[in-house]
Coordinates of C-alpha atoms and ligand atoms in Angstrom, one line a residue:
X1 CA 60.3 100.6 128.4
X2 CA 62.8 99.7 125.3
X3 CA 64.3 102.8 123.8
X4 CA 62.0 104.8 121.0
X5 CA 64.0 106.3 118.2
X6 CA 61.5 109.2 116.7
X7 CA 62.7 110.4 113.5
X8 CA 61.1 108.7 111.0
X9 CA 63.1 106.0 108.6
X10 CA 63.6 107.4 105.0
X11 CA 62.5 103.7 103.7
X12 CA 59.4 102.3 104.8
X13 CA 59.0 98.8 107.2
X14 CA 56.9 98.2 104.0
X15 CA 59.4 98.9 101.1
X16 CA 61.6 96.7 102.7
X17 CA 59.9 94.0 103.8
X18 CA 58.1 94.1 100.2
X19 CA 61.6 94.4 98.7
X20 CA 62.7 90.7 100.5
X21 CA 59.7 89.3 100.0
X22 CA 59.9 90.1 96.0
X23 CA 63.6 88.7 96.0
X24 CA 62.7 85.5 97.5
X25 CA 59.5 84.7 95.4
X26 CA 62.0 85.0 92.3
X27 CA 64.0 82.5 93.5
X28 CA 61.8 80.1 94.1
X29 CA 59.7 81.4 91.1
X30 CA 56.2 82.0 92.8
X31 CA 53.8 83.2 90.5
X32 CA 52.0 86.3 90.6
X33 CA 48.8 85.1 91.9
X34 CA 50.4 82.8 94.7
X35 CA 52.6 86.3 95.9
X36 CA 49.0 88.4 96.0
X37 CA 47.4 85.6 98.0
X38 CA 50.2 85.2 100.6
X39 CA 51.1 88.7 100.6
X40 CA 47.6 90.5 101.2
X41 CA 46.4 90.5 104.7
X42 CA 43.7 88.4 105.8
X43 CA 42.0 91.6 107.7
X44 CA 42.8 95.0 109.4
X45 CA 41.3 96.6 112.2
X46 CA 41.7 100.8 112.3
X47 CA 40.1 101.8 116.0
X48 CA 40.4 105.5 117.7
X49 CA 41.3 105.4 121.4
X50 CA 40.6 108.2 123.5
X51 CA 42.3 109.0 126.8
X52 CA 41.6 111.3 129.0
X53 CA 44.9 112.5 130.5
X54 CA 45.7 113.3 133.7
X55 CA 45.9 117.1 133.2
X56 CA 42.1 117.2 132.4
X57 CA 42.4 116.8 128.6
X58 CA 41.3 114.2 126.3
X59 CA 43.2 113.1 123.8
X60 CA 42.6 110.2 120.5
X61 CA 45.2 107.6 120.1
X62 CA 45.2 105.9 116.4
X63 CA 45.4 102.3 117.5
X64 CA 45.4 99.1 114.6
X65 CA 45.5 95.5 114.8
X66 CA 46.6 93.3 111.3
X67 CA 45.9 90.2 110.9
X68 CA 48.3 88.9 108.0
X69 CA 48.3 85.4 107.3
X70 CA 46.3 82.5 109.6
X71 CA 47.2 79.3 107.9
X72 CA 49.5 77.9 109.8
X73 CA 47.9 79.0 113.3
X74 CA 46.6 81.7 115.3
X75 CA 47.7 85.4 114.3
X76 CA 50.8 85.7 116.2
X77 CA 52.5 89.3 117.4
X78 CA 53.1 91.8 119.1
X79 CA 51.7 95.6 120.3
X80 CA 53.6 98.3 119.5
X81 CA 53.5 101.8 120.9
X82 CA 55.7 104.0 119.2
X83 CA 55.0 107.4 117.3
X84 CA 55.7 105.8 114.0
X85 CA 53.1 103.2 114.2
X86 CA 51.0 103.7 110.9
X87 CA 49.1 101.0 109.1
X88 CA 51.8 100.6 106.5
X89 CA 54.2 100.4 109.4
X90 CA 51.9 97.5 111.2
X91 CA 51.0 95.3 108.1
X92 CA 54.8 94.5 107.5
X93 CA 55.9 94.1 110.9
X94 CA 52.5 91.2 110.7
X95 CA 53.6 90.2 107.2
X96 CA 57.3 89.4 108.9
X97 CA 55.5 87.4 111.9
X98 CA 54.2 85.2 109.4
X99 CA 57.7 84.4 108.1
X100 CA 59.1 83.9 111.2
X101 CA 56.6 81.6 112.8
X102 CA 57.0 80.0 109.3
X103 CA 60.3 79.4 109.5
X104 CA 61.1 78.9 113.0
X105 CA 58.2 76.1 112.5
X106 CA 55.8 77.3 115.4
X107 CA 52.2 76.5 114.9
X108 CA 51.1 80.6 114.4
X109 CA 50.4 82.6 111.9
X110 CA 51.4 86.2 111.5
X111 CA 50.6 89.3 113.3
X112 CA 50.7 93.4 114.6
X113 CA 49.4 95.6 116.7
X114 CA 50.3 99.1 117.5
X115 CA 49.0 102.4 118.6
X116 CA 50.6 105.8 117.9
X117 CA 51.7 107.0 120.9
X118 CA 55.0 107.7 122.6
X119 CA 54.5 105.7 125.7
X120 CA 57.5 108.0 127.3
X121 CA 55.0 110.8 127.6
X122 CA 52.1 108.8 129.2
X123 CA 51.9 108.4 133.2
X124 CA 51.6 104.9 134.4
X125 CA 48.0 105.5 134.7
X126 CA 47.6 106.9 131.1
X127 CA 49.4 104.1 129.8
X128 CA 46.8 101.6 131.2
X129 CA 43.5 103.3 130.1
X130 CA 44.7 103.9 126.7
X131 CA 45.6 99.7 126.6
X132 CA 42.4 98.5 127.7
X133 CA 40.6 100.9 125.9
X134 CA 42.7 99.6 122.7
X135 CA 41.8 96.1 123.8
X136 CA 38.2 96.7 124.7
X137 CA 37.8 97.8 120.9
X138 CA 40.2 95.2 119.3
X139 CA 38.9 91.8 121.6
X140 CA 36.5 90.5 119.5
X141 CA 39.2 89.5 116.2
X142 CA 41.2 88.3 119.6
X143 CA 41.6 84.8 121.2
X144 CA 44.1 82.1 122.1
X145 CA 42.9 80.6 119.2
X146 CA 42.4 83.4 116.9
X147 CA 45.4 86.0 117.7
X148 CA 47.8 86.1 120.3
X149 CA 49.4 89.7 120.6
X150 CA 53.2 90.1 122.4
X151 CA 55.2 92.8 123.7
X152 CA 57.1 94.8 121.1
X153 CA 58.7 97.8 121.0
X154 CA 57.4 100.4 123.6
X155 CA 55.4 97.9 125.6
X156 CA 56.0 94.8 128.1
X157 CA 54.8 92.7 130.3
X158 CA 52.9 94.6 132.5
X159 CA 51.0 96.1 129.6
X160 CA 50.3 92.3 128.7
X161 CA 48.9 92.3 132.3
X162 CA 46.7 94.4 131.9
X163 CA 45.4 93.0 128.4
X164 CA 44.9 89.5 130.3
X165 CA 42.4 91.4 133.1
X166 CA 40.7 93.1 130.3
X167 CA 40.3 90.4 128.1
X168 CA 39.0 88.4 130.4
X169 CA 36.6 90.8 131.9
X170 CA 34.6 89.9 128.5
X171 CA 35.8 86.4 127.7
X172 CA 36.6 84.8 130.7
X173 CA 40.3 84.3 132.5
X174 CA 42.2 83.4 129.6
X175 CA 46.1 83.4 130.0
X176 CA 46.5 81.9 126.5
X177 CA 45.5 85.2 125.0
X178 CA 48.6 87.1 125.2
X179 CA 52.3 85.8 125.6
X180 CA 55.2 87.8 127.2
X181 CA 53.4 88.4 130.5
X182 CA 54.4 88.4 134.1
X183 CA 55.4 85.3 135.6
X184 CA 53.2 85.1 138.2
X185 CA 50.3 85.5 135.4
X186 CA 51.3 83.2 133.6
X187 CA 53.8 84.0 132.7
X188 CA 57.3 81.7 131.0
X189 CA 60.3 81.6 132.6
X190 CA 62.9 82.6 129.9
X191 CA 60.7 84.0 127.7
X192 CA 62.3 88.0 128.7
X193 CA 65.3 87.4 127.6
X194 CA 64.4 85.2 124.8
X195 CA 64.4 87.3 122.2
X196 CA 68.1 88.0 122.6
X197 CA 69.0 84.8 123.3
X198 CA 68.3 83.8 120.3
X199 CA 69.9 86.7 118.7
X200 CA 73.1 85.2 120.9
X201 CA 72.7 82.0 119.6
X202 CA 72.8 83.3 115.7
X203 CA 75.5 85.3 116.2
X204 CA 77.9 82.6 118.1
X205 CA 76.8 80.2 114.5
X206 CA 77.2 82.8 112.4
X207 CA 80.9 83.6 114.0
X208 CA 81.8 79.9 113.8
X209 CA 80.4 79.9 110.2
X210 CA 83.1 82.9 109.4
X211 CA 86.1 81.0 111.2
X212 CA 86.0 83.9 113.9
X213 CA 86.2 82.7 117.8
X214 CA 84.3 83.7 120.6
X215 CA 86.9 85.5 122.5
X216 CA 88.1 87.6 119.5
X217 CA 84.6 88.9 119.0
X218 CA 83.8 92.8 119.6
X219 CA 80.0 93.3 118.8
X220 CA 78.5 96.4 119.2
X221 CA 74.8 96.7 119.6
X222 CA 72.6 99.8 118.6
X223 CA 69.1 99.9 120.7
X224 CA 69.6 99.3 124.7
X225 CA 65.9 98.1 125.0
X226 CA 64.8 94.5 126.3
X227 CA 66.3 93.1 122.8
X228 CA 69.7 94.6 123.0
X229 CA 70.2 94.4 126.3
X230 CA 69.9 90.8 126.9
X231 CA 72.1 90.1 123.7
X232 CA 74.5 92.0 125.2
X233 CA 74.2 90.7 128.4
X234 CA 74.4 87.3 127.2
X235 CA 76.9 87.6 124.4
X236 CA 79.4 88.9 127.1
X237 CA 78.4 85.9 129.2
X238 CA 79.8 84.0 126.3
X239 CA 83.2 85.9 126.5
X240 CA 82.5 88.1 123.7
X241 CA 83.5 91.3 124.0
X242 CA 80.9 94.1 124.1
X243 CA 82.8 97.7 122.7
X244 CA 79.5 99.4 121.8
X245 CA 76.0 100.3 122.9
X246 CA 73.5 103.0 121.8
X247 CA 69.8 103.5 122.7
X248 CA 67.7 106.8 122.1
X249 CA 70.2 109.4 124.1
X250 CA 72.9 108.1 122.0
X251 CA 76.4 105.3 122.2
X252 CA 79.2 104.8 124.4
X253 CA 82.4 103.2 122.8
X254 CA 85.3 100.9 124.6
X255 CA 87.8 99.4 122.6
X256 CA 88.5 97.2 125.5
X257 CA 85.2 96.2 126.6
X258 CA 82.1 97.9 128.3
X259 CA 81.2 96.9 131.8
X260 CA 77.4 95.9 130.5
X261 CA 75.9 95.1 134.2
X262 CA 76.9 97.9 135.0
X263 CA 75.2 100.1 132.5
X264 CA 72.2 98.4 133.0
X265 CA 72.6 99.0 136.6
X266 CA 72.9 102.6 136.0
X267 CA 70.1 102.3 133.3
X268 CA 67.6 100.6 135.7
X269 CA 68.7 103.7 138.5
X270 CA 67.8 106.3 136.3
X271 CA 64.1 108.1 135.9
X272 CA 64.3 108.0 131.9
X273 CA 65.5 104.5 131.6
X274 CA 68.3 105.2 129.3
X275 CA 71.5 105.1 129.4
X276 CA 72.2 109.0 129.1
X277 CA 74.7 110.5 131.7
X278 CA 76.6 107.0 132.4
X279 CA 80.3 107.4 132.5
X280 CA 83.1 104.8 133.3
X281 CA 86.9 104.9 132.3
X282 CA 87.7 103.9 129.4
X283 CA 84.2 104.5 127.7
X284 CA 83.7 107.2 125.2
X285 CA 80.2 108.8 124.1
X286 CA 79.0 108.1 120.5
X287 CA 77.0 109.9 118.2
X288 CA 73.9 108.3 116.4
X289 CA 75.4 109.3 113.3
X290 CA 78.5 107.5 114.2
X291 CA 77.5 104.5 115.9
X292 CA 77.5 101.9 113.1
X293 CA 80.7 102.8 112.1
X294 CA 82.4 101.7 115.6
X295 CA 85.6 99.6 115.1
X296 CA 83.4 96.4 115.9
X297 CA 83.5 92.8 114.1
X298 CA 79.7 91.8 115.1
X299 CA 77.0 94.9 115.1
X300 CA 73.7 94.1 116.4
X301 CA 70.7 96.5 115.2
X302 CA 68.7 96.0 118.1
X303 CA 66.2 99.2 117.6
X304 CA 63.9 100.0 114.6
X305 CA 63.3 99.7 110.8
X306 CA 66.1 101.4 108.2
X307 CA 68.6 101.6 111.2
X308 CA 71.3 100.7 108.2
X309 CA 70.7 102.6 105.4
X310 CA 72.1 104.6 102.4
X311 CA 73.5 107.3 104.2
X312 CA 75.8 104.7 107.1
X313 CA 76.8 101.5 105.4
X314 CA 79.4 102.6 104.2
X315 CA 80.9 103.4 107.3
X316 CA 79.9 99.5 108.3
X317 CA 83.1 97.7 109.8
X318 CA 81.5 94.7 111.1
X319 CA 81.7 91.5 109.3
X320 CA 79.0 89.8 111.0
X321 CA 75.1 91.3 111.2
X322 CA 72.5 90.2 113.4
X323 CA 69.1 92.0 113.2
X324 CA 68.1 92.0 116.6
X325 CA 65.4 94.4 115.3
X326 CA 62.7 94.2 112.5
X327 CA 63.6 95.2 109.0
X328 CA 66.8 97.3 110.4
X329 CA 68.8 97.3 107.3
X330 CA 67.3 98.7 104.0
X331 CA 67.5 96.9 100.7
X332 CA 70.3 99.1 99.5
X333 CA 72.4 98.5 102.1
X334 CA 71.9 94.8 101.9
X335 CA 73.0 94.9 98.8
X336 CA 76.3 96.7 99.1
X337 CA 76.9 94.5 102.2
X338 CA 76.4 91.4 100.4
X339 CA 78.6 92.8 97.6
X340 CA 80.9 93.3 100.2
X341 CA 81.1 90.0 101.9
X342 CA 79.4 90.7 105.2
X343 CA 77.4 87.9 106.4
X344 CA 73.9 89.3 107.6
X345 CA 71.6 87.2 109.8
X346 CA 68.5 88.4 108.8
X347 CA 65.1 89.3 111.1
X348 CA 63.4 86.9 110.2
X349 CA 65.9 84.0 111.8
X350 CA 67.8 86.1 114.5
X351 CA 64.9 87.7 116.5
X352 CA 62.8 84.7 116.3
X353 CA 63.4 83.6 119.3
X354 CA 61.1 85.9 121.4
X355 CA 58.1 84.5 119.6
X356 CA 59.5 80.3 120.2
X357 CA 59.2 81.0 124.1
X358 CA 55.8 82.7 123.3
X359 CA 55.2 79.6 121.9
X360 CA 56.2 78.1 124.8
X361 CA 54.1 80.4 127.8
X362 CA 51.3 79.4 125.3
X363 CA 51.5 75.9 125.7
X364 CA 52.6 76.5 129.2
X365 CA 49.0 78.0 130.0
X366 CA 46.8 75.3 127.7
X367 CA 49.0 72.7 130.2
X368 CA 48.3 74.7 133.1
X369 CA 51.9 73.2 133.9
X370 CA 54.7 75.5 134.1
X371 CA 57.9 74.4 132.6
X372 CA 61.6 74.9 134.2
X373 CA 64.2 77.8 132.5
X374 CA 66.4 75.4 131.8
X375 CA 64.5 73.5 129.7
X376 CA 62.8 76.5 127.7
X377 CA 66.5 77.7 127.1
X378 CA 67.6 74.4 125.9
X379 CA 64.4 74.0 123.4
X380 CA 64.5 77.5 122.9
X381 CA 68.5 76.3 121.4
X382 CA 67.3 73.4 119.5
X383 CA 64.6 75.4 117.9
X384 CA 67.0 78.1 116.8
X385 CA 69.7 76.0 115.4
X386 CA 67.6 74.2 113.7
X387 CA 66.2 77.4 111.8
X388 CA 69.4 78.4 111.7
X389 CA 71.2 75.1 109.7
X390 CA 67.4 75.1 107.6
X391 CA 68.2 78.4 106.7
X392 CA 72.1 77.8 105.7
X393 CA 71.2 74.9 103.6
X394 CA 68.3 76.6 101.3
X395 CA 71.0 79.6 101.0
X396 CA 73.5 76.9 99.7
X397 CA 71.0 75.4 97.7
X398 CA 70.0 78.2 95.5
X399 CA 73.3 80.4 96.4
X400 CA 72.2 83.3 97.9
X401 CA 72.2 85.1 101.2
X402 CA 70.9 83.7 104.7
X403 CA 68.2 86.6 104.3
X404 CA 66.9 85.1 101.3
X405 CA 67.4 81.9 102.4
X406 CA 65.3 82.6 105.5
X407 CA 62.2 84.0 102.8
X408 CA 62.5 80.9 100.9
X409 CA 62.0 78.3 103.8
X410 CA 58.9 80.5 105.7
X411 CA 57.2 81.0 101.9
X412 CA 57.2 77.1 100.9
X413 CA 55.6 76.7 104.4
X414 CA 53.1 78.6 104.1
X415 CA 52.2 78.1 100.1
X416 CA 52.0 74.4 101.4
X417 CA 49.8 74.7 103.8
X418 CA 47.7 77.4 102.2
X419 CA 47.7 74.5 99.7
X420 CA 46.9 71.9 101.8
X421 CA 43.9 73.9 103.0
X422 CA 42.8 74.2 99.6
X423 CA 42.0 77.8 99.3
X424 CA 42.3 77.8 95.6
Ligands
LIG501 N1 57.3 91.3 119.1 C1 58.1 90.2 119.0 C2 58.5 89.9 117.5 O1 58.5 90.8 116.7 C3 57.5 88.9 119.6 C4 56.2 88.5 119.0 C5 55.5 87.4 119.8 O2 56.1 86.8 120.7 O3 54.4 87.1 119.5 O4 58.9 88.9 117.2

């Protein structure tokens, strides 16, 4: 399971992602009706889950599914389980998937599920009842034509498993309805390590874009989950060097480079998953508080919303930021890292590429053909830089940052379409 981080951010997912959204409309000067239109989801689904535990009681889980925007595809997203999950917290995660399909031009729309719960404290068995009692209350607004749901934080691809056999207990065997599940059930090759491949890919652009070389990079990366890992894993593949990782028991710090197969090694040993108790010469421990001020030149927030915030920005030494994560940095800090010259990759862009290879198993399983890795890694490329060089030019265009750059590009595609459909 991906590392949880429980203490709730002081800025909401919402505040920010209204705060980015409200930036880029004024650039492109979208009027107030067009900004309530696009901004308001089309529905949202509320649904209590009870569970009856293994120690005899029975408990309610608060589960939600948000539908935000349908106009350019199927709702596209994925199921959280983390103790934070709250509507608010669910309807801007969906808003952001509508952006991101938007701008990574993938034929969805956007987005979210989530149930409050900390899957850490759930037994295996727990964790499958309370997911297809979720599902058995949320599959009618589902459908590989209607919404798609994905892994996300606190869930994976066995929990997409079990949504396939309970889906399809009521609608018929229909792989199309999730993405992000187990190969042999259909499965993409690629598509667990696609998130932070992409999140690889931005960062090696947005290095070359700064003048910096690979070899001279030192990233550090703050969340150890499926995300973080494989950008670290990858990045170091590269000949970057990783100095820094963190997840929910806190960082270790080397100067001169962590051995990342061997943490996750030692992470994959260990009972709790994390990355608590590894030692290794040469590496120090972290605090939370700390961590994103470690001597680093590329910092990765790989974890949750308002991970950069008022209180550590300051401390920031990086000069390259790639959210791994969704809405990690607040709009405060963005400002005063703008102000400051950092370049920061926003969400939007740099974790899109876990939903292009979702894109990908989907097509996969309407083909009933399964594609090879090599060729979902090199699409999965092609996809991202174009986003990426899309992204650069609107930036240039209107002179502002990649993050608002990123807003502009996903908006017109969607106001055209919305447009073309002739809503209004
Ligand atoms: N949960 C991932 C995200 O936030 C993946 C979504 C998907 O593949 O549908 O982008």
């Amino acid at each position: 399971m991906p590392s949880i981080v429980q203490e709730r951010p002081k800025v909401s997912a919402y505040e920010i992602a209204t705060a980015n959204f409200q930036r880029a409309a004024d650039v492109v000067g979208l009027d107030d009706q067009w900004r309530t239109l696009i901004r308001r989801p089309f529905r949202e689904m509320k649904v209590e889950v009870p569970l009856h535990m293994e120690d005899g009681t029975l408990r309610t889980f608060t589960g939600y599914r948000i539908q935000h925007n349908g106009a350019r595809g199927p709702f596209k997203g994925g199921i959280r389980f983390s103790p934070l999950v709250d509507a608010d917290e669910v309807r801007a995660l969906a808003e952001m998937m509508t952006y991101k399909t938007a701008l990574v031009n993938v034929p969805f729309g956007g987005g979210k599920g989530g149930i409050n719960v900390d899957p850490r404290e759930l037994t295996t068995k727990e964790l499958e009842q309370l997911t297809r009692r979720y599902i058995s209350r949320i599959h009618l607004i589902l459908g590989p034509n209607r919404d798609v749901p994905a892994p996300d934080l606190g869930s994976n691809a066995q929990v997409m498993a079990w949504i396939v056999d309970q889906y399809g207990r009521q609608h018929g065997h229909s792989p199309a309805v999730v993405t992000g599940k187990p190969l042999a059930l259909g499965g993409s090759p690629g598509r667990e390590a696609a998130t932070g491949r992409g999140v690889m890919i931005c960062a090696l652009e947005g290095a070359k874009d700064l003048g910096m070389e690979i070899k001279d990079l030192r990233v550090a990366v703050q969340g150890f989950g499926n995300v973080g890992m494989w950008a670290a894993k990858l990045l170091n593949e590269q000949g970057a060097k990783v100095v820094a990782v963190s997840d929910v028991s806190g960082g270790l710090f080397n100067g001169d480079g962590l051995d990342i197969e061997d943490i996750c090694t030692y992470k994959d040993a260990q009972d709790h998953h994390t990355i608590e108790g590894y030692s290794a010469p040469g590496a120090e421990r972290v605090s939370h508080a700390d961590f994103m001020g470690v001597d680093c030149n590329v910092l990765i927030p790989a974890a949750i919303e308002s991970a950069i915030n008022e209180d550590n920005v300051d401390s920031v030494k990086a000069k390259l930021i790639v959210e791994g994560a969704n809405l990690p940095v607040t709009p405060e800090a963005d400002r005063r890292l703008n102000e400051r010259g950092v370049l920061v990759l926003p969400d939007l862009l740099a974790n899109a590429g876990g939903v292009t290879v979702s894109y990908f198993e989907w097509s996969q399983n309407f083909q009933q053909y399964r594609w090879e890795e090599d060729d979902v890694n090199s699409r999965l490329e092609t996809i991202m830089l174009r986003a990426y060089r899309a992204v650069r030019d609107r930036a240039q265009h209107y002179n502002v940052t990649m993050r608002e750059g990123a807003f502009v590009v996903a908006v017109e595609r969607v106001v055209e379409v919305e447009k073309l459909r002739g809503k209004l």
